[in-house]
Amino acid sequence: MSVEVQYNFIAGQLLANDSGETFDVVNPATGQLAYRVQVADEKIQQAAIESAKKGFAIWSAMSATERSRILLNAVALLRSRNDELAAIEVRDTGKPWQEASVVDVVTGADAIEFFAHIAPGLEGAQQQVGGDFYYTRREPLGICAGIGAWNYPLQIACWKAAPALASGNVMIFKPSEETPLGALKLAQLLSEAGLPDGVFNVVMGDGKVGAWLTGHPDIAKVSFTGEVGTGKKVMAAAASSLKDVTMELGGKSPLIVFDDADIDNAVSGAMLGNFYTQGEVCTNGTRVFVHESVYQDFIEKLLARTQANIVVGDPMAPETNFGALISKDHQQKVLDYIQQGIDDGATLLTGGTALTPENAPNGYFVAPTIFTDCTDEMRICKEEIFGPVMSVLTFKDEAEVIARANNTAMGLAAGVFTQDISRAHRVIHQLQAGICWINAYGASPAEMPVGGYKLSGIGRENGSETLKHYTQVKAVYVGLQPLESPF
Ligand SMILES: NC(=O)c1ccc[n+]([C@@H]2O[C@H](COP(=O)([O-])OP(=O)(O)OC[C@H]3O[C@@H](n4cnc5c(N)ncnc54)[C@H](O)[C@@H]3O)[C@@H](O)[C@H]2O)c1
Ligand SMILES: C[N+](C)(C)CC=O
């Protein structure tokens, strides 16, 4: 059987490499080869830079409203092709159709729509200084690189492209080598919407292609989504040419359930924050701190709902709400962490094993897993697992739980469940995290800025805040009087 081959997307078209080098993409729910992708070799890399330079000359000279019209065309195309694109995301990531069909493409389109609407409103300032005055212009940075992770491939590409393009930059995007097709489809769709050639290019490959992007002197900014360790390498490489960076990295986020919480809601939050996208979400609240007085009630409800309501299987089956992990290696990594939890003395309440559902027997599934009797020092409570593994801990008082929640080098997200409005805000204001939820978990609308504290990131995505990270201020002083000069 012939295998489909995918190409790089440069200057508005698919471009074949010279080297003939390819990599394989596997469907995680079947273990089968899905397609092959040509690696961006030297020819592709040079072509990407050249086309981005030409694209920038055209795109940055257009008015923000002209750019906005094209981006809004793309939004309409994204929405009209939702199901086709969502099916690609399911095949590439292993996540359930139930999610991809209502979240992944929709939230990608939302971000482009949001920035297309607000970017034309970007204004400079003007101020009188003595008899003269100055004004400021917000100008685009130039060529931006986007480097994506594999858990929300199309959404990540949209979230990076949206603020960059809306404010007049161009982008060379490298999707994760595990899930490259969504970004390629986005590039083709943007072209169809009227985007000038070279404004959004896609280069394919692994960390080597990523490292080429981050070190390239003609690239002004890198927006990276991935692991903390990779983020450090990206930032070090970006320093060689003093590039601006946005870093969306990993987390080990706390979710705190106080004694007055609505327990059914808190259980919903804990399950969403650990089992959505089979646990492969950066903001997951994997350290669930439960007040000791409601612990028994919480655990009984959590266990009952985990065992009764999670449907594992073929991600395209409409009833499936829990899919396959991204790869065999990642499945093994998650299983190793589970073994570590057992070895360190945590109690395995449920799950803990690989699964072979009848309708997807060769996929990389791991059962939704809950540990109790956890302590803060256990590795499962300190390191990002990026799989469906929840650690439940108990606490006695507010000050204690705040200190323990903050006792991590990461600071991506946090959640608090309580009916006491004063406590909710008092506690959230003390948590060291960039994305916080009160009586909710995981929602991330385009209007809301997201990003991490501490090792979890730098800069923000979404929200009007983000436009500042894709523009630079030029100050222009205008003399209205004869120049005074000692010379
Ligand atoms: N904060 C967020 O918004 C967010 C969102 C999604 C995922 N994540 C994080 O992403 C991680 C999972 O994704 P992953 O396994 O794809 O991460 P990863 O760090 O392994 O890879 C991310 C990307 O970096 C590229 N890359 C690898 N080495 C590179 C290098 N030296 N230079 C430049 N690029 C390089 C990869 O090819 C890939 O495209 C988790 O830690 C998760 O928390 C964060
Ligand atoms: C941005 N978000 C939370 C949907 C994906 C993080 O993994």
Short mmCIF file of N, CA, C and O in Angstrom, two decimals, residues 106 138 186 214 227 260:
data_model
loop_
_atom_site.label_atom_id
_atom_site.label_comp_id
_atom_site.label_asym_id
_atom_site.label_seq_id
_atom_site.Cartn_x
_atom_site.Cartn_y
_atom_site.Cartn_z
N VAL A 106 -12.14 25.06 16.89
CA VAL A 106 -12.96 26.19 17.36
C VAL A 106 -12.11 27.21 18.12
O VAL A 106 -12.17 28.42 17.84
N ARG A 138 3.56 51.55 16.95
CA ARG A 138 3.77 50.14 17.30
C ARG A 138 4.06 49.40 16.00
O ARG A 138 3.18 49.27 15.15
N LEU A 186 -3.47 24.41 8.05
CA LEU A 186 -3.71 25.82 8.38
C LEU A 186 -3.03 26.72 7.36
O LEU A 186 -3.62 27.71 6.89
N THR A 214 15.79 28.74 15.93
CA THR A 214 16.05 29.57 17.11
C THR A 214 17.40 30.28 17.00
O THR A 214 17.61 31.31 17.62
N GLU A 227 8.37 21.48 26.50
CA GLU A 227 8.85 21.17 27.85
C GLU A 227 9.78 22.26 28.39
O GLU A 227 10.44 22.94 27.60
N ASP A 260 -15.61 23.95 52.30
CA ASP A 260 -16.95 24.45 51.96
C ASP A 260 -17.24 24.32 50.45
O ASP A 260 -18.22 24.88 49.96
#
